[in-house]
Amino acid sequence: MEKQAILRNADFGTFVEKLSQQFDVYFPVKKNEQRFFKKYASSDFQAVVGEVRAFEPLKAFFSRARECVAQDFSSEVPSPNHKPFAIIGAKACDLKGMKIQDFVFNDHDYKDPFYIAAREKNLIISADCTCAIDTCFCLALGVKPHPSDDFDLNLSSMADGFLVEAGSAKGQKIVNEFSSLFIPSDERHIKERDDQRVRVAREVENNLKKFDVPNQDNFKGIFEQNSTAIWEDEAKTCVECGACTNICPTCHCFLLYDQQKNEQLARFRIWDSCLIRDYAKVAGGGNPRKKLWMRLRNRFEKKFDFFPKLMNMYACTGCGRCISACPAKIDIRRVLRRLVQLVGNSKAV
């Protein structure tokens, strides 16, 4: 296969069926106006490959919300009893989220064996966005609505199928195995893909104008001002549900707990949330972030101050999931706008 080739609509089902012989395949399906990942079954196959990101974050496949990490003090690492999985339809914002997850779980002296095993064994088949919804603001964070790297395969929707690009040796191996399903692409397909990418980018740009979303170039120094009033105001409606952190593709905090059943002891890891009251509590009952507004500030500070200083990248992808999930209607775009305005006003003075 060349750098790009065409997978025709008529052959897509066959491609997924062949893939399912090696992997548990997950793909987005649409219910009302939301998209959710669903496991492939040959009798029920209605994938929504294009459109926008699924509601669930990609991290859920690589760092489970709850997973056993030790059993009965054994030195052996528990391993999953399922096939590797292939995820179809991941978006560019998902892939940026995995950069943060990789940094946390694989770029330090201690490397998480569960996360690394999942990253090595499993397959990511990303896809261009073919539209934008009103919560999309990826361009403000330097993320385009189409993947450019960090995928094994990428699918760009065409009128007659998908323009397929291999982005890794693992992805190339798959297309080599299924080479009979692919036909050569030509300049017409490249132009169709590029025109679509331009159109979707304009939709996101319209969102930025409509909601007055500041660009990441304006985020430097937004936490150097004393903005307690903003955090107290934004925290008034927060119910500490943790939806924003659970749905976020870059949030990664977790806690460990032990559970005994009969004579067996197991240790589990579960997702944690900095919005929950006990998040920062230490032995003896002390809590450096005992007020809700402090914990809300911590969530933003880590994304827009800590990570830029640590790895020169904002830990936000502009996916808008937290906007959709928050029952309190705390809009990350509004908070960023207020912080940027505060810095601008202080400079004016």
Tab-separated table of C-alpha atoms in Angstrom:
chain	number	residue	atom	x	y	z
A	1	MET	CA	0.000	0.000	0.000
A	2	GLU	CA	1.163	3.557	-0.767
A	3	LYS	CA	1.130	6.289	1.883
A	4	GLN	CA	-2.617	6.694	1.248
A	5	ALA	CA	-5.129	4.288	-0.286
A	6	ILE	CA	-8.886	3.926	-0.518
A	7	LEU	CA	-11.005	1.538	1.537
A	8	ARG	CA	-14.356	1.436	-0.231
A	9	ASN	CA	-17.625	1.615	1.692
A	10	ALA	CA	-18.558	-1.825	0.398
A	11	ASP	CA	-15.362	-3.283	1.892
A	12	PHE	CA	-15.462	-1.515	5.245
A	13	GLY	CA	-17.571	-4.200	6.922
A	14	THR	CA	-15.203	-6.898	5.676
A	15	PHE	CA	-12.254	-4.890	7.013
A	16	VAL	CA	-13.826	-4.688	10.473
A	17	GLU	CA	-14.772	-8.368	10.423
A	18	LYS	CA	-11.195	-9.362	9.604
A	19	LEU	CA	-9.926	-6.998	12.278
A	20	SER	CA	-12.222	-8.612	14.856
A	21	GLN	CA	-10.418	-11.918	14.404
A	22	GLN	CA	-7.340	-10.379	16.035
A	23	PHE	CA	-8.871	-7.645	18.196
A	24	ASP	CA	-11.929	-6.723	20.200
A	25	VAL	CA	-13.108	-3.896	17.958
A	26	TYR	CA	-14.802	-0.776	19.323
A	27	PHE	CA	-16.377	1.939	17.201
A	28	PRO	CA	-18.649	4.964	17.781
A	29	VAL	CA	-22.411	4.639	17.434
A	30	LYS	CA	-24.875	7.511	17.646
A	31	LYS	CA	-27.798	7.779	20.045
A	32	ASN	CA	-29.765	11.003	19.796
A	33	GLU	CA	-27.022	13.626	19.528
A	34	GLN	CA	-24.302	11.736	21.411
A	35	ARG	CA	-21.776	9.241	20.150
A	36	PHE	CA	-20.620	6.300	22.256
A	37	PHE	CA	-18.097	3.518	21.753
A	38	LYS	CA	-19.627	0.090	21.271
A	39	LYS	CA	-18.037	-3.323	20.903
A	40	TYR	CA	-18.332	-4.808	17.428
A	41	ALA	CA	-20.750	-7.664	16.806
A	42	SER	CA	-21.256	-8.946	13.293
A	43	SER	CA	-25.040	-8.831	13.648
A	44	ASP	CA	-25.112	-5.159	14.733
A	45	PHE	CA	-22.720	-2.901	12.844
A	46	GLN	CA	-23.645	0.772	12.486
A	47	ALA	CA	-20.439	2.714	12.996
A	48	VAL	CA	-20.280	6.515	12.943
A	49	VAL	CA	-16.657	6.876	11.893
A	50	GLY	CA	-16.700	10.571	11.003
A	51	GLU	CA	-18.654	13.389	12.698
A	52	VAL	CA	-17.047	14.320	16.056
A	53	ARG	CA	-15.460	12.661	19.099
A	54	ALA	CA	-17.318	10.038	21.098
A	55	PHE	CA	-18.535	11.061	24.540
A	56	GLU	CA	-16.146	8.704	26.344
A	57	PRO	CA	-12.476	9.709	26.503
A	58	LEU	CA	-9.902	7.490	24.827
A	59	LYS	CA	-8.052	7.098	28.143
A	60	ALA	CA	-10.785	4.706	29.336
A	61	PHE	CA	-9.321	2.009	27.081
A	62	PHE	CA	-5.795	2.361	28.415
A	63	SER	CA	-6.278	3.259	32.074
A	64	ARG	CA	-9.472	1.657	33.327
A	65	ALA	CA	-11.789	3.461	35.722
A	66	ARG	CA	-11.337	0.472	38.043
A	67	GLU	CA	-8.705	-2.219	37.642
A	68	CYS	CA	-6.966	-4.808	39.801
A	69	VAL	CA	-3.250	-4.051	40.124
A	70	ALA	CA	-2.158	-6.681	42.683
A	71	GLN	CA	-3.437	-9.929	44.152
A	72	ASP	CA	-2.427	-11.629	47.393
A	73	PHE	CA	0.949	-9.861	47.534
A	74	SER	CA	2.100	-11.717	44.438
A	75	SER	CA	4.943	-10.160	42.447
A	76	GLU	CA	3.185	-11.110	39.198
A	77	VAL	CA	1.329	-8.326	37.424
A	78	PRO	CA	-2.331	-9.263	36.815
A	79	SER	CA	-3.039	-9.455	33.094
A	80	PRO	CA	-6.387	-8.986	31.301
A	81	ASN	CA	-8.078	-12.088	29.933
A	82	HIS	CA	-9.373	-10.508	26.737
A	83	LYS	CA	-8.005	-9.993	23.245
A	84	PRO	CA	-6.182	-6.771	22.405
A	85	PHE	CA	-8.604	-4.101	21.236
A	86	ALA	CA	-8.796	-1.902	18.154
A	87	ILE	CA	-10.483	1.481	18.517
A	88	ILE	CA	-12.017	2.926	15.367
A	89	GLY	CA	-12.939	6.600	15.170
A	90	ALA	CA	-10.611	8.283	17.678
A	91	LYS	CA	-10.237	12.008	16.968
A	92	ALA	CA	-7.303	14.419	17.031
A	93	CYS	CA	-8.360	15.746	20.440
A	94	ASP	CA	-8.298	12.158	21.762
A	95	LEU	CA	-4.785	11.650	20.442
A	96	LYS	CA	-3.507	14.809	22.105
A	97	GLY	CA	-5.020	13.553	25.357
A	98	MET	CA	-2.927	10.403	25.038
A	99	LYS	CA	0.246	12.518	24.884
A	100	ILE	CA	-0.519	13.675	28.424
A	101	GLN	CA	-1.361	10.142	29.554
A	102	ASP	CA	1.881	8.838	28.011
A	103	PHE	CA	3.872	11.483	29.859
A	104	VAL	CA	2.295	10.582	33.194
A	105	PHE	CA	2.388	6.799	32.943
A	106	ASN	CA	5.374	6.089	30.697
A	107	ASP	CA	7.894	8.954	30.788
A	108	HIS	CA	9.270	8.685	34.317
A	109	ASP	CA	11.533	6.471	36.415
A	110	TYR	CA	8.547	4.291	37.288
A	111	LYS	CA	6.676	3.113	34.223
A	112	ASP	CA	3.143	1.801	34.686
A	113	PRO	CA	3.121	-1.810	33.382
A	114	PHE	CA	-0.666	-1.898	32.878
A	115	TYR	CA	-0.733	1.262	30.820
A	116	ILE	CA	2.341	0.344	28.784
A	117	ALA	CA	0.976	-3.111	27.975
A	118	ALA	CA	-2.289	-1.589	26.782
A	119	ARG	CA	-0.484	0.947	24.593
A	120	GLU	CA	1.783	-1.694	23.028
A	121	LYS	CA	-0.836	-4.349	22.305
A	122	ASN	CA	-3.779	-2.305	21.119
A	123	LEU	CA	-4.576	-0.502	17.880
A	124	ILE	CA	-5.778	3.074	17.355
A	125	ILE	CA	-7.605	3.786	14.086
A	126	SER	CA	-8.335	7.493	14.157
A	127	ALA	CA	-10.624	9.479	11.874
A	128	ASP	CA	-11.040	13.045	10.647
A	129	CYS	CA	-13.906	15.042	12.090
A	130	THR	CA	-16.497	15.698	9.404
A	131	CYS	CA	-18.385	18.354	11.373
A	132	ALA	CA	-18.155	20.358	14.593
A	133	ILE	CA	-20.580	20.690	17.486
A	134	ASP	CA	-20.949	23.863	19.524
A	135	THR	CA	-18.699	22.602	22.342
A	136	CYS	CA	-15.710	22.063	20.020
A	137	PHE	CA	-12.865	24.555	20.507
A	138	CYS	CA	-9.818	22.445	19.616
A	139	LEU	CA	-8.207	25.104	17.406
A	140	ALA	CA	-7.821	27.388	20.436
A	141	LEU	CA	-5.480	24.756	21.898
A	142	GLY	CA	-3.527	24.220	18.686
A	143	VAL	CA	-5.335	20.975	17.818
A	144	LYS	CA	-6.726	20.629	14.292
A	145	PRO	CA	-9.985	18.703	13.759
A	146	HIS	CA	-8.076	15.976	11.932
A	147	PRO	CA	-5.232	13.747	13.177
A	148	SER	CA	-1.692	14.324	11.958
A	149	ASP	CA	0.258	11.840	14.100
A	150	ASP	CA	0.048	9.350	17.002
A	151	PHE	CA	-2.303	6.975	15.176
A	152	ASP	CA	-1.769	3.511	13.723
A	153	LEU	CA	-4.240	4.129	10.900
A	154	ASN	CA	-6.290	7.200	10.039
A	155	LEU	CA	-9.553	7.264	8.092
A	156	SER	CA	-10.724	10.303	6.146
A	157	SER	CA	-14.342	9.948	5.008
A	158	MET	CA	-14.859	10.101	1.257
A	159	ALA	CA	-18.022	9.911	-0.830
A	160	ASP	CA	-17.099	6.386	-1.895
A	161	GLY	CA	-15.266	5.186	1.212
A	162	PHE	CA	-12.262	6.216	3.293
A	163	LEU	CA	-8.854	7.585	2.466
A	164	VAL	CA	-6.594	5.456	4.687
A	165	GLU	CA	-3.164	6.516	5.962
A	166	ALA	CA	-0.801	4.306	7.949
A	167	GLY	CA	0.896	6.129	10.811
A	168	SER	CA	2.895	3.314	12.422
A	169	ALA	CA	4.498	-0.028	11.665
A	170	LYS	CA	1.622	-1.651	13.530
A	171	GLY	CA	-0.892	0.047	11.261
A	172	GLN	CA	1.101	-0.755	8.140
A	173	LYS	CA	1.172	-4.413	9.160
A	174	ILE	CA	-2.633	-4.440	9.274
A	175	VAL	CA	-3.062	-2.949	5.816
A	176	ASN	CA	-0.456	-5.298	4.386
A	177	GLU	CA	-2.434	-8.250	5.721
A	178	PHE	CA	-5.690	-6.891	4.254
A	179	SER	CA	-4.158	-5.450	1.075
A	180	SER	CA	-6.844	-6.962	-1.157
A	181	LEU	CA	-9.387	-4.557	0.380
A	182	PHE	CA	-7.514	-1.397	-0.643
A	183	ILE	CA	-7.302	0.381	-3.988
A	184	PRO	CA	-4.911	3.193	-4.985
A	185	SER	CA	-5.902	6.779	-4.247
A	186	ASP	CA	-5.432	9.699	-6.604
A	187	GLU	CA	-5.324	13.502	-6.467
A	188	ARG	CA	-9.114	13.666	-6.512
A	189	HIS	CA	-9.289	11.872	-3.163
A	190	ILE	CA	-6.578	14.050	-1.636
A	191	LYS	CA	-8.436	17.195	-2.710
A	192	GLU	CA	-11.733	15.871	-1.320
A	193	ARG	CA	-10.057	15.184	2.018
A	194	ASP	CA	-8.309	18.560	2.138
A	195	ASP	CA	-11.480	20.470	1.206
A	196	GLN	CA	-13.369	18.711	3.963
A	197	ARG	CA	-10.669	19.509	6.503
A	198	VAL	CA	-10.810	23.194	5.582
A	199	ARG	CA	-14.609	23.214	5.905
A	200	VAL	CA	-14.598	21.599	9.361
A	201	ALA	CA	-11.838	23.925	10.582
A	202	ARG	CA	-14.045	26.869	9.587
A	203	GLU	CA	-16.881	25.424	11.677
A	204	VAL	CA	-14.582	25.309	14.705
A	205	GLU	CA	-13.357	28.846	13.996
A	206	ASN	CA	-16.981	29.987	13.984
A	207	ASN	CA	-17.353	28.427	17.451
A	208	LEU	CA	-14.347	30.361	18.700
A	209	LYS	CA	-15.880	33.616	17.505
A	210	LYS	CA	-19.380	32.771	18.743
A	211	PHE	CA	-18.217	31.919	22.280
A	212	ASP	CA	-15.319	34.403	22.341
A	213	VAL	CA	-12.792	31.672	23.153
A	214	PRO	CA	-9.255	32.953	23.811
A	215	ASN	CA	-6.313	31.339	22.044
A	216	GLN	CA	-3.679	29.446	24.011
A	217	ASP	CA	-1.176	32.184	23.133
A	218	ASN	CA	-3.013	34.319	25.698
A	219	PHE	CA	-2.882	31.804	28.568
A	220	LYS	CA	0.614	32.603	29.807
A	221	GLY	CA	0.507	34.178	33.248
A	222	ILE	CA	-3.219	33.694	33.857
A	223	PHE	CA	-2.500	32.070	37.232
A	224	GLU	CA	-0.102	34.713	38.434
A	225	GLN	CA	-2.957	37.072	39.300
A	226	ASN	CA	-4.965	36.871	42.519
A	227	SER	CA	-8.220	35.611	41.008
A	228	THR	CA	-9.928	34.154	44.096
A	229	ALA	CA	-13.188	35.932	43.224
A	230	ILE	CA	-13.416	34.139	39.860
A	231	TRP	CA	-12.972	30.713	41.444
A	232	GLU	CA	-15.441	31.403	44.250
A	233	ASP	CA	-17.980	32.579	41.688
A	234	GLU	CA	-17.514	29.632	39.300
A	235	ALA	CA	-17.604	27.106	42.174
A	236	LYS	CA	-21.023	28.286	43.419
A	237	THR	CA	-22.913	25.803	41.261
A	238	CYS	CA	-20.401	22.907	41.372
A	239	VAL	CA	-21.861	19.751	42.952
A	240	GLU	CA	-18.518	17.913	43.231
A	241	CYS	CA	-19.703	15.059	41.008
A	242	GLY	CA	-16.353	14.612	39.258
A	243	ALA	CA	-17.963	14.366	35.807
A	244	CYS	CA	-15.513	16.860	34.315
A	245	THR	CA	-12.440	14.899	35.409
A	246	ASN	CA	-13.873	11.492	34.527
A	247	ILE	CA	-14.775	12.596	31.012
A	248	CYS	CA	-11.580	14.580	30.430
A	249	PRO	CA	-9.071	12.904	28.067
A	250	THR	CA	-6.073	14.261	30.003
A	251	CYS	CA	-7.089	13.940	33.671
A	252	HIS	CA	-5.259	10.997	35.230
A	253	CYS	CA	-5.433	11.162	39.042
A	254	PHE	CA	-6.143	7.858	40.770
A	255	LEU	CA	-6.242	6.280	44.216
A	256	LEU	CA	-5.545	2.766	45.492
A	257	TYR	CA	-7.654	0.694	47.853
A	258	ASP	CA	-7.552	-2.880	49.154
A	259	GLN	CA	-10.467	-5.268	49.090
A	260	GLN	CA	-10.751	-8.656	50.758
A	261	LYS	CA	-13.019	-11.465	49.635
A	262	ASN	CA	-12.961	-14.713	51.588
A	263	GLU	CA	-9.240	-15.397	52.066
A	264	GLN	CA	-8.073	-13.391	49.076
A	265	LEU	CA	-6.774	-9.816	49.120
A	266	ALA	CA	-6.649	-7.589	46.061
A	267	ARG	CA	-5.550	-4.025	45.432
A	268	PHE	CA	-7.531	-1.890	43.010
A	269	ARG	CA	-6.822	1.378	41.270
A	270	ILE	CA	-9.727	3.723	40.521
A	271	TRP	CA	-10.010	7.160	38.994
A	272	ASP	CA	-9.962	10.065	41.429
A	273	SER	CA	-11.155	13.643	40.989
A	274	CYS	CA	-9.685	16.864	42.344
A	275	LEU	CA	-13.218	18.267	42.688
A	276	ILE	CA	-14.197	15.729	45.355
A	277	ARG	CA	-13.961	16.876	48.973
A	278	ASP	CA	-11.508	14.206	50.168
A	279	TYR	CA	-9.169	14.535	47.206
A	280	ALA	CA	-6.373	16.384	49.037
A	281	LYS	CA	-7.095	15.140	52.569
A	282	VAL	CA	-4.079	13.657	54.348
A	283	ALA	CA	-3.552	11.528	57.451
A	284	GLY	CA	-4.818	13.318	60.553
A	285	GLY	CA	-7.560	15.083	58.625
A	286	GLY	CA	-5.562	17.987	57.224
A	287	ASN	CA	-6.602	19.298	53.833
A	288	PRO	CA	-4.615	21.957	51.921
A	289	ARG	CA	-7.566	22.406	49.552
A	290	LYS	CA	-10.491	22.197	51.898
A	291	LYS	CA	-12.624	24.724	49.990
A	292	LEU	CA	-14.301	23.788	46.729
A	293	TRP	CA	-13.062	26.864	44.880
A	294	MET	CA	-9.481	25.809	45.701
A	295	ARG	CA	-10.038	22.402	44.140
A	296	LEU	CA	-11.674	23.917	41.060
A	297	ARG	CA	-8.699	26.230	40.696
A	298	ASN	CA	-6.362	23.252	41.058
A	299	ARG	CA	-8.012	21.532	38.086
A	300	PHE	CA	-7.431	24.537	35.835
A	301	GLU	CA	-3.997	25.348	37.226
A	302	LYS	CA	-2.687	21.876	36.489
A	303	LYS	CA	-3.911	22.030	32.893
A	304	PHE	CA	-2.911	25.577	32.064
A	305	ASP	CA	0.105	26.262	34.289
A	306	PHE	CA	1.655	23.048	35.625
A	307	PHE	CA	1.809	21.026	32.385
A	308	PRO	CA	2.997	23.919	30.174
A	309	LYS	CA	5.901	24.407	32.580
A	310	LEU	CA	6.582	20.672	32.855
A	311	MET	CA	6.225	19.478	29.242
A	312	ASN	CA	5.518	22.642	27.215
A	313	MET	CA	1.942	21.567	26.455
A	314	TYR	CA	-1.465	22.605	27.745
A	315	ALA	CA	-3.301	19.634	29.231
A	316	CYS	CA	-6.550	20.530	27.494
A	317	THR	CA	-7.554	19.335	24.043
A	318	GLY	CA	-10.518	21.607	23.325
A	319	CYS	CA	-12.805	18.587	22.994
A	320	GLY	CA	-15.591	20.221	25.045
A	321	ARG	CA	-16.530	17.018	26.878
A	322	CYS	CA	-16.458	18.712	30.276
A	323	ILE	CA	-18.883	21.362	28.999
A	324	SER	CA	-21.346	18.677	27.953
A	325	ALA	CA	-20.948	16.617	31.133
A	326	CYS	CA	-21.149	19.357	33.787
A	327	PRO	CA	-24.593	19.543	35.436
A	328	ALA	CA	-23.601	22.919	36.922
A	329	LYS	CA	-22.949	24.400	33.460
A	330	ILE	CA	-19.386	25.390	34.310
A	331	ASP	CA	-17.969	26.224	30.894
A	332	ILE	CA	-14.181	25.916	30.610
A	333	ARG	CA	-14.202	28.465	27.766
A	334	ARG	CA	-15.907	31.061	29.954
A	335	VAL	CA	-13.453	30.497	32.804
A	336	LEU	CA	-10.463	30.871	30.485
A	337	ARG	CA	-11.946	34.040	29.005
A	338	ARG	CA	-12.385	35.520	32.484
A	339	LEU	CA	-8.803	34.657	33.441
A	340	VAL	CA	-7.390	36.166	30.254
A	341	GLN	CA	-9.477	39.308	30.745
A	342	LEU	CA	-8.236	39.610	34.320
A	343	VAL	CA	-4.603	39.539	33.153
A	344	GLY	CA	-5.402	42.078	30.427
A	345	ASN	CA	-7.087	44.437	32.905
A	346	SER	CA	-4.180	44.217	35.337
A	347	LYS	CA	-1.719	45.106	32.580
A	348	ALA	CA	-3.887	48.055	31.548
A	349	VAL	CA	-3.692	49.393	35.081
